Short mmCIF file of C-alpha atoms in Angstrom, two decimals:
data_model
loop_
_atom_site.label_atom_id
_atom_site.label_comp_id
_atom_site.label_asym_id
_atom_site.label_seq_id
_atom_site.Cartn_x
_atom_site.Cartn_y
_atom_site.Cartn_z
CA MET A 214 12.21 -12.77 70.12
CA ARG A 215 12.23 -8.97 70.04
CA THR A 216 11.45 -6.50 67.44
CA ARG A 217 13.80 -3.54 66.29
CA THR A 218 11.99 -1.24 68.47
CA GLY A 219 11.24 -3.49 71.35
CA LEU A 220 7.79 -2.37 71.58
CA SER A 221 5.69 -5.50 70.16
CA TYR A 222 6.78 -8.08 72.86
CA PRO A 223 6.68 -7.33 76.76
CA GLN A 224 10.04 -7.67 78.74
CA LEU A 225 10.04 -10.59 80.88
CA GLN A 226 12.07 -10.77 84.17
CA PRO A 227 13.02 -13.72 85.99
CA ASN A 228 11.08 -14.68 89.69
CA THR A 229 12.29 -17.49 91.72
CA LEU A 230 9.78 -19.40 93.55
CA SER A 231 10.18 -21.96 96.45
CA SER A 232 7.97 -25.05 96.44
CA ASP A 233 7.58 -26.65 99.90
CA ASN A 234 6.45 -30.04 98.53
CA HIS A 235 9.22 -30.88 96.33
CA HIS A 236 11.97 -28.34 97.83
CA ARG A 237 12.77 -27.36 94.38
CA LYS A 238 13.13 -23.73 92.86
CA ARG A 239 11.05 -22.80 89.69
CA THR A 240 11.87 -19.94 87.72
CA HIS A 241 9.10 -17.97 86.49
CA TYR A 242 9.06 -14.87 84.02
CA VAL A 243 6.81 -12.26 84.79
CA ALA A 244 6.09 -9.18 82.75
CA ALA A 245 7.68 -5.92 83.21
CA ASP A 246 5.69 -2.92 84.64
CA ARG A 247 4.68 -1.90 80.78
CA PRO A 248 1.37 -3.56 79.97
CA PHE A 249 1.21 -6.38 77.49
CA CYS A 250 1.26 -5.16 73.40
CA ARG A 251 -0.14 -7.39 70.82
CA LYS A 252 1.40 -6.99 67.39
CA ARG A 253 -0.73 -5.57 64.93
CA ASN A 254 -1.63 -7.25 61.74
CA LYS A 255 -0.23 -5.65 58.44
CA LEU A 256 -2.08 -5.54 55.44
CA SER A 257 -0.35 -7.44 52.76
CA SER A 258 0.89 -5.28 49.75
CA ASP A 259 -0.24 -8.12 47.35
CA THR A 260 -3.63 -7.80 48.49
CA LYS A 261 -5.10 -5.05 46.10
CA ILE A 262 -8.65 -3.73 45.78
CA PRO A 263 -9.74 -4.73 42.34
CA THR A 264 -10.10 -1.64 39.98
CA ALA A 265 -12.32 -1.45 36.75
CA ASP A 266 -10.82 -1.42 33.40
CA LEU A 267 -11.34 1.89 31.79
CA PHE A 268 -10.87 0.40 28.34
CA ASP A 269 -13.67 -1.86 28.69
CA SER A 270 -15.93 0.99 29.78
CA LEU A 271 -15.43 2.96 26.34
CA PRO A 272 -18.29 2.47 24.38
CA ASP A 273 -17.95 0.39 20.92
CA ASP A 274 -18.97 3.24 18.70
CA LEU A 275 -16.08 5.35 19.86
CA ILE A 276 -13.61 2.73 19.41
CA ILE A 277 -14.92 2.15 15.80
CA SER A 278 -14.42 5.82 15.04
CA ILE A 279 -10.99 5.81 16.33
CA LEU A 280 -10.12 2.59 14.46
CA SER A 281 -11.70 3.82 11.24
CA ASN A 282 -9.10 6.94 11.35
CA LEU A 283 -6.29 4.72 11.91
CA SER A 284 -6.89 2.22 9.08
CA SER A 285 -7.29 5.19 6.85
CA ALA A 286 -4.02 6.27 7.69
CA ALA A 287 -2.18 3.34 7.64
CA SER A 288 0.99 3.03 5.64
CA SER A 289 1.36 -0.52 5.42
CA PRO A 290 -0.46 -3.78 5.96
CA SER A 291 1.41 -4.55 9.28
CA ASP A 292 -0.03 -0.98 10.55
CA PHE A 293 -3.51 -2.57 10.57
CA ILE A 294 -2.84 -6.02 11.41
CA ASN A 295 -1.15 -5.00 14.61
CA ILE A 296 -4.15 -3.01 15.81
CA LEU A 297 -6.06 -6.37 15.27
CA LEU A 298 -3.51 -8.39 17.11
CA THR A 299 -3.64 -6.13 20.17
CA CYS A 300 -6.58 -7.71 21.99
CA LYS A 301 -9.94 -9.55 21.38
CA ARG A 302 -12.03 -6.65 21.51
CA LEU A 303 -9.86 -4.75 19.01
CA ASN A 304 -9.93 -7.79 16.48
CA SER A 305 -13.53 -7.91 16.37
CA LEU A 306 -14.31 -4.09 16.27
CA GLY A 307 -11.19 -3.64 13.69
CA LEU A 308 -13.13 -5.90 11.11
CA ASN A 309 -16.41 -3.51 11.40
CA PRO A 310 -17.58 -2.92 7.92
CA MET A 311 -17.12 0.86 8.64
CA VAL A 312 -13.47 0.16 9.57
CA LEU A 313 -12.88 -1.92 6.64
CA SER A 314 -14.70 0.56 4.20
CA ARG A 315 -12.28 3.27 5.23
CA ALA A 316 -8.91 1.21 4.93
CA SER A 317 -6.19 3.04 3.01
CA GLN A 318 -4.76 2.10 -0.44
CA LYS A 319 -1.46 0.84 1.46
CA THR A 320 -3.49 -1.19 3.58
CA PHE A 321 -3.74 -3.71 0.74
CA ALA A 322 -0.16 -3.57 -0.38
CA ILE A 323 0.18 -7.18 0.00
CA ARG A 324 3.45 -8.83 -1.13
CA ALA A 325 2.91 -11.70 -3.61
CA ARG A 326 4.87 -14.05 -1.55
CA ASN A 327 2.66 -13.47 1.45
CA TRP A 328 -0.30 -14.32 -0.65
CA THR A 329 -2.58 -16.83 1.24
CA GLU A 330 -6.06 -17.90 1.46
CA SER A 331 -6.28 -15.52 4.49
CA ALA A 332 -5.30 -12.55 2.67
CA HIS A 333 -7.88 -13.24 -0.02
CA ARG A 334 -10.54 -13.39 2.44
CA PHE A 335 -9.36 -10.23 4.12
CA LEU A 336 -9.57 -8.28 0.87
CA LYS A 337 -12.83 -9.85 -0.08
CA GLN A 338 -14.13 -8.83 3.19
CA CYS A 339 -13.06 -5.29 2.58
CA SER A 340 -14.52 -5.20 -1.02
CA ASP A 341 -17.73 -6.39 0.64
CA ALA A 342 -17.70 -3.54 2.99
CA GLY A 343 -17.78 -1.08 -0.10
CA ASN A 344 -13.91 -0.31 0.09
CA VAL A 345 -13.13 0.84 -3.66
CA GLU A 346 -9.27 0.23 -3.11
CA ALA A 347 -9.97 -3.26 -2.04
CA CYS A 348 -12.20 -3.93 -4.99
CA TYR A 349 -9.85 -2.83 -7.52
CA THR A 350 -6.82 -4.71 -5.89
CA LEU A 351 -8.75 -7.94 -5.61
CA GLY A 352 -10.14 -7.46 -9.16
CA MET A 353 -6.66 -7.15 -10.78
CA ILE A 354 -5.35 -9.99 -8.78
CA ARG A 355 -8.54 -12.15 -9.74
CA PHE A 356 -8.40 -11.09 -13.45
CA TYR A 357 -4.79 -11.41 -14.03
CA CYS A 358 -3.15 -13.49 -11.65
CA LEU A 359 -5.93 -16.00 -10.53
CA GLN A 360 -7.23 -15.92 -14.04
CA ASN A 361 -10.65 -15.60 -12.81
CA ARG A 362 -11.87 -13.14 -15.45
CA GLY A 363 -15.38 -12.60 -14.48
CA SER A 364 -15.18 -11.82 -11.13
CA GLY A 365 -12.12 -9.65 -11.43
CA ALA A 366 -13.75 -7.52 -14.03
CA SER A 367 -16.90 -7.27 -11.93
CA LEU A 368 -14.96 -6.23 -8.85
CA MET A 369 -13.19 -3.37 -11.06
CA ALA A 370 -16.37 -2.34 -12.44
CA LYS A 371 -17.67 -1.90 -8.91
CA ALA A 372 -14.69 0.23 -8.20
CA ALA A 373 -15.27 2.07 -11.36
CA ILE A 374 -18.99 3.01 -10.64
CA CYS A 375 -17.58 4.72 -7.64
CA SER A 376 -15.20 6.95 -9.71
CA HIS A 377 -12.27 5.11 -9.05
CA ALA A 378 -9.75 6.45 -11.57
CA PRO A 379 -7.20 3.51 -11.65
CA ALA A 380 -10.29 1.15 -12.07
CA LEU A 381 -11.59 2.96 -14.90
CA TYR A 382 -8.33 3.30 -16.48
CA SER A 383 -7.75 -0.62 -16.12
CA LEU A 384 -10.91 -1.48 -17.70
CA ALA A 385 -10.12 0.89 -20.50
CA VAL A 386 -7.11 -1.04 -21.23
CA ILE A 387 -8.96 -4.33 -21.02
CA GLN A 388 -11.43 -2.78 -23.83
CA PHE A 389 -8.43 -1.83 -25.96
CA ASN A 390 -6.80 -5.13 -25.94
CA GLY A 391 -9.99 -7.26 -25.64
CA SER A 392 -8.35 -9.08 -22.61
CA GLY A 393 -9.62 -12.11 -21.61
CA GLY A 394 -11.33 -12.80 -24.91
CA SER A 395 -10.26 -12.96 -28.62
CA LYS A 396 -9.04 -9.95 -30.77
CA ASN A 397 -12.73 -9.33 -32.00
CA ASP A 398 -13.81 -8.57 -28.52
CA LYS A 399 -11.92 -5.15 -28.63
CA ASP A 400 -13.94 -2.45 -28.15
CA LEU A 401 -12.12 0.92 -29.00
CA ARG A 402 -15.10 3.16 -28.30
CA ALA A 403 -15.48 1.88 -24.82
CA GLY A 404 -11.85 2.05 -23.93
CA VAL A 405 -11.82 5.82 -25.07
CA ALA A 406 -14.97 6.59 -23.00
CA LEU A 407 -13.49 4.88 -20.04
CA CYS A 408 -10.19 6.59 -20.64
CA ALA A 409 -12.04 10.02 -20.88
CA ARG A 410 -13.81 9.52 -17.54
CA ALA A 411 -10.58 8.50 -15.71
CA ALA A 412 -8.73 11.67 -17.29
CA PHE A 413 -11.36 13.77 -16.14
CA LEU A 414 -10.96 12.58 -12.49
CA GLY A 415 -7.23 13.36 -13.03
CA HIS A 416 -5.39 10.02 -13.97
CA ILE A 417 -2.32 10.74 -15.55
CA ASP A 418 -2.00 7.68 -17.68
CA ALA A 419 -5.58 7.92 -18.58
CA LEU A 420 -4.61 11.52 -19.83
CA ARG A 421 -1.65 10.35 -21.67
CA GLU A 422 -3.36 7.57 -23.58
CA LEU A 423 -6.34 9.66 -24.48
CA GLY A 424 -4.16 12.21 -25.81
CA HIS A 425 -2.45 9.10 -28.20
CA CYS A 426 -5.91 8.03 -29.13
CA LEU A 427 -6.90 11.54 -30.28
CA GLN A 428 -3.13 12.11 -32.00
CA ASP A 429 -3.62 8.76 -33.77
CA GLY A 430 -7.32 8.63 -34.38
CA TYR A 431 -7.25 5.35 -32.19
CA GLY A 432 -11.03 4.68 -31.38
CA VAL A 433 -11.93 8.42 -31.90
CA ARG A 434 -11.93 11.02 -34.62
CA GLN A 435 -8.54 12.38 -35.05
CA ASN A 436 -7.55 15.56 -33.51
CA ILE A 437 -3.88 16.34 -33.27
CA THR A 438 -4.10 19.55 -31.51
CA GLU A 439 -6.40 18.38 -28.81
CA GLY A 440 -4.02 15.06 -28.38
CA ARG A 441 -0.99 17.19 -27.78
CA ARG A 442 -3.01 19.45 -25.47
CA PHE A 443 -3.89 16.29 -23.44
CA LEU A 444 -0.04 15.12 -23.40
CA VAL A 445 0.90 18.62 -22.16
CA GLN A 446 -1.58 18.50 -19.50
CA ALA A 447 -0.44 14.87 -18.31
CA ASN A 448 3.23 16.23 -18.21
CA ALA A 449 2.05 19.37 -15.92
CA ARG A 450 0.01 16.97 -13.56
CA GLU A 451 3.04 14.54 -13.18
CA LEU A 452 5.06 17.64 -12.20
CA ALA A 453 2.75 19.10 -10.06
CA ALA A 454 2.28 15.50 -8.16
CA VAL A 455 6.29 15.54 -7.67
CA LEU A 456 6.16 19.01 -6.25
CA SER A 457 3.46 18.42 -3.97
CA SER A 458 5.09 14.94 -2.68
CA GLU A 459 6.89 14.67 0.58
CA ALA A 460 10.12 13.87 -1.11
CA ALA A 461 10.14 17.33 -2.58
CA SER A 462 9.14 19.29 0.51
CA SER A 463 13.01 19.66 1.31
CA VAL A 464 15.07 21.87 -0.84
CA ALA A 465 17.89 19.28 -0.98
CA ALA A 466 15.37 16.81 -2.20
CA SER A 467 13.77 19.15 -4.79
CA ARG A 468 17.35 19.76 -6.34
CA SER A 469 18.09 16.36 -6.65
CA CYS A 470 14.88 15.38 -8.04
CA LEU A 471 14.33 18.30 -10.67
CA THR A 472 17.03 19.33 -12.99
CA TRP A 473 16.78 21.53 -15.73
CA SER A 474 19.00 21.53 -18.89
CA ILE A 475 19.33 23.73 -21.70
CA HIS A 476 20.49 20.97 -24.23
CA PRO A 477 18.37 19.59 -26.74
CA PRO A 478 16.31 16.38 -25.68
CA HIS A 479 18.28 14.02 -27.90
CA HIS A 480 21.63 15.37 -26.44
CA ARG A 481 20.64 14.30 -22.79
CA HIS A 482 21.32 11.22 -21.22
CA ILE A 483 19.28 9.40 -18.68
CA THR A 484 20.95 9.06 -15.37
CA GLY A 485 19.81 7.73 -11.92
CA SER A 486 16.32 6.57 -11.25
CA GLY A 487 14.65 9.77 -12.65
CA CYS A 488 12.22 9.50 -15.37
CA PRO A 489 12.57 12.49 -17.66
CA LEU A 490 8.99 12.81 -18.81
CA LEU A 491 9.11 16.69 -19.28
CA SER A 492 12.47 16.12 -20.72
CA ASP A 493 10.76 17.84 -24.20
CA PHE A 494 10.85 20.69 -21.97
CA GLY A 495 13.97 20.44 -20.15
CA CYS A 496 12.99 18.82 -16.83
CA ASN A 497 13.57 15.54 -15.30
CA ILE A 498 11.51 14.32 -12.46
CA PRO A 499 11.35 10.84 -10.58
CA ALA A 500 9.55 7.76 -11.64
CA PRO A 501 6.03 7.91 -10.61
CA GLU A 502 5.01 5.68 -7.58
CA VAL A 503 3.70 2.29 -8.59
CA HIS A 504 0.07 1.22 -7.36
CA PRO A 505 0.19 -1.58 -4.91
CA ALA A 506 -1.92 -3.84 -7.48
CA SER A 507 0.58 -3.27 -10.18
CA GLN A 508 3.38 -4.08 -7.60
CA PHE A 509 1.65 -7.41 -6.59
CA LEU A 510 1.22 -8.32 -10.52
CA ALA A 511 4.88 -7.74 -11.00
CA GLU A 512 5.86 -9.55 -8.10
CA TRP A 513 3.42 -12.51 -8.96
CA PHE A 514 4.82 -13.46 -12.17
CA GLU A 515 8.57 -12.56 -11.44
CA ALA A 516 8.16 -15.28 -8.99
CA ARG A 517 6.83 -17.52 -11.80
CA GLY A 518 9.85 -17.27 -14.16
CA GLY A 519 8.67 -13.98 -15.60
CA SER A 520 6.23 -15.27 -17.78
CA PRO A 521 2.42 -15.40 -17.50
CA GLY A 522 2.25 -18.41 -19.39
CA HIS A 523 3.52 -20.35 -22.56
CA GLY A 524 3.94 -17.82 -25.41
CA LEU A 525 2.64 -14.99 -23.43
CA ARG A 526 4.33 -11.77 -22.41
CA LEU A 527 4.35 -9.19 -19.79
CA CYS A 528 4.13 -5.49 -20.47
CA SER A 529 7.80 -4.31 -20.90
CA HIS A 530 7.11 -1.12 -18.71
CA VAL A 531 8.30 -2.01 -15.25
CA GLY A 532 5.70 -0.10 -13.24
CA CYS A 533 2.70 -2.04 -15.14
CA GLY A 534 2.87 -5.78 -14.38
CA ARG A 535 -0.09 -6.48 -16.77
CA PRO A 536 0.33 -9.66 -18.59
CA GLU A 537 -1.13 -10.96 -21.96
CA THR A 538 -4.22 -13.11 -21.54
CA ARG A 539 -3.84 -14.47 -25.08
CA ARG A 540 -0.94 -14.75 -27.73
CA HIS A 541 0.17 -11.60 -29.28
CA GLU A 542 -2.34 -9.41 -27.38
CA PHE A 543 0.06 -6.55 -26.74
CA ARG A 544 1.54 -4.50 -29.32
CA ARG A 545 5.27 -4.28 -29.95
CA CYS A 546 7.85 -1.64 -30.84
CA SER A 547 8.01 -1.52 -34.80
CA VAL A 548 11.60 -0.62 -34.62
CA CYS A 549 13.15 -3.41 -32.53
CA GLY A 550 10.64 -5.43 -31.84
CA ALA A 551 12.16 -6.37 -28.49
CA VAL A 552 9.61 -4.79 -26.17
CA ASN A 553 5.65 -4.99 -25.81
CA TYR A 554 3.29 -2.88 -24.24
CA CYS A 555 -0.39 -2.92 -23.13
CA SER A 556 -0.99 0.52 -23.70
CA ARG A 557 0.61 3.83 -25.36
CA ALA A 558 0.87 5.23 -21.86
CA CYS A 559 3.07 2.51 -20.90
CA GLN A 560 4.90 2.83 -24.08
CA ALA A 561 5.78 6.55 -23.13
CA LEU A 562 6.70 5.91 -19.87
CA ASP A 563 8.93 3.38 -20.53
CA TRP A 564 10.37 5.11 -23.85
CA LYS A 565 11.30 8.07 -21.40
CA LEU A 566 12.72 5.88 -18.73
CA ARG A 567 14.81 3.40 -20.44
CA HIS A 568 13.89 2.44 -24.10
CA LYS A 569 14.84 5.50 -25.64
CA MET A 570 18.37 4.65 -25.09
CA ASP A 571 18.12 1.33 -26.04
CA CYS A 572 15.96 1.56 -29.36
CA ALA A 573 17.72 1.16 -32.62
CA PRO A 574 17.95 3.24 -34.72
CA VAL A 575 17.09 6.17 -32.61
CA GLU A 576 17.56 8.60 -35.55
CA ARG A 577 14.21 7.47 -36.94
CA TRP A 578 12.28 9.11 -34.26
CA LEU A 579 14.06 12.47 -34.64
CA ASP A 580 12.47 14.83 -37.06
CA GLU A 581 14.04 17.15 -39.45
CA ASN A 582 14.79 19.76 -36.72
CA GLY A 583 16.57 17.22 -34.29
CA ASP A 584 13.34 17.16 -31.81
CA GLY A 585 11.64 14.59 -30.66
CA GLY A 586 7.79 14.39 -30.20
CA ALA A 587 5.53 16.07 -27.62
CA ASP A 588 5.82 12.88 -25.43
CA GLY A 589 8.67 10.93 -27.03
CA ALA A 590 8.34 8.49 -29.80
CA ASP A 591 5.13 9.39 -31.57
CA VAL A 592 4.51 6.00 -33.47
CA ILE A 593 6.62 2.85 -32.27
CA MET A 594 3.67 0.80 -31.41
CA ASP A 595 3.01 -2.12 -34.05
CA GLU A 596 0.25 -4.77 -33.98
CA SER A 597 1.69 -8.05 -33.57
#
């Protein structure tokens, strides 16, 4: 054989020799004048010098800090779960209490159809790590869906102690209705106190609920002027939340979300998905974003036929999801009797969203000057 360049093997030339014994010619091949060259051994490309994994050399504290920032910015449960599935090291460090304690609210936006025992354990692990959102979400699920009243209320109280506004408001609703107990277990003063604390932290529904309590003298001394002030403040905060949201950052979104009208409130019609909370001032804004815990409750009972049990009802406000824990726990509309609400805040939201157009007779809620109340129908709740 010859190589392509012909340099690896020597060139052989024939040389004929004569043998005296056998008188036969033998042909030998001798090398040319050029000396013999051996073929050099090539290093195989598959043989590589092992290199150290730089990821393994990173300290655990640095990775935990990075994972904490990622969990706090997660926009869905899959964002955090995909990190845990990357490798064994991220799976172990991702379940560090520091990482779980900083997980965002949307990390716990678990769909009701995906609820499993492992999801329950994950929420429990996050709540044990001190995550207030996990405490509130798991507390709502246990109290209303799993009917574990004591454990659910304890988890919500744990979040409320950390000044978690939704947990404070949910505990206020429980006190107003006596949820999980009898009608005699209602504590209106405790509900007003919890609402006041949540309102101080900026919770819009708590502001609206506190305003109605002051207007009606429900659990507190009646003060109509102060109640109206809280209702206006709730509307102002609702508008500020829309203006600061990402949807209102573009001019096109702002024009589609916020519309102004010079017509009186009773001449306007609700169109699209907007929720005219400021309709008394001539401004329509989008419906507020539903909390993941409320979304879970709504999906949970919808999958069970839309009823939490025999003779029990759900709150008619689509963004609530709370069920009754006993018969006739919620108050119903005193005009049509077709809807019922867990709180005055849910009533006010649903009134502006849809029930204002369905309830009959609507003229009953218009005063002599043709204007509605400061926040929709002032008195439509009736004890059932």
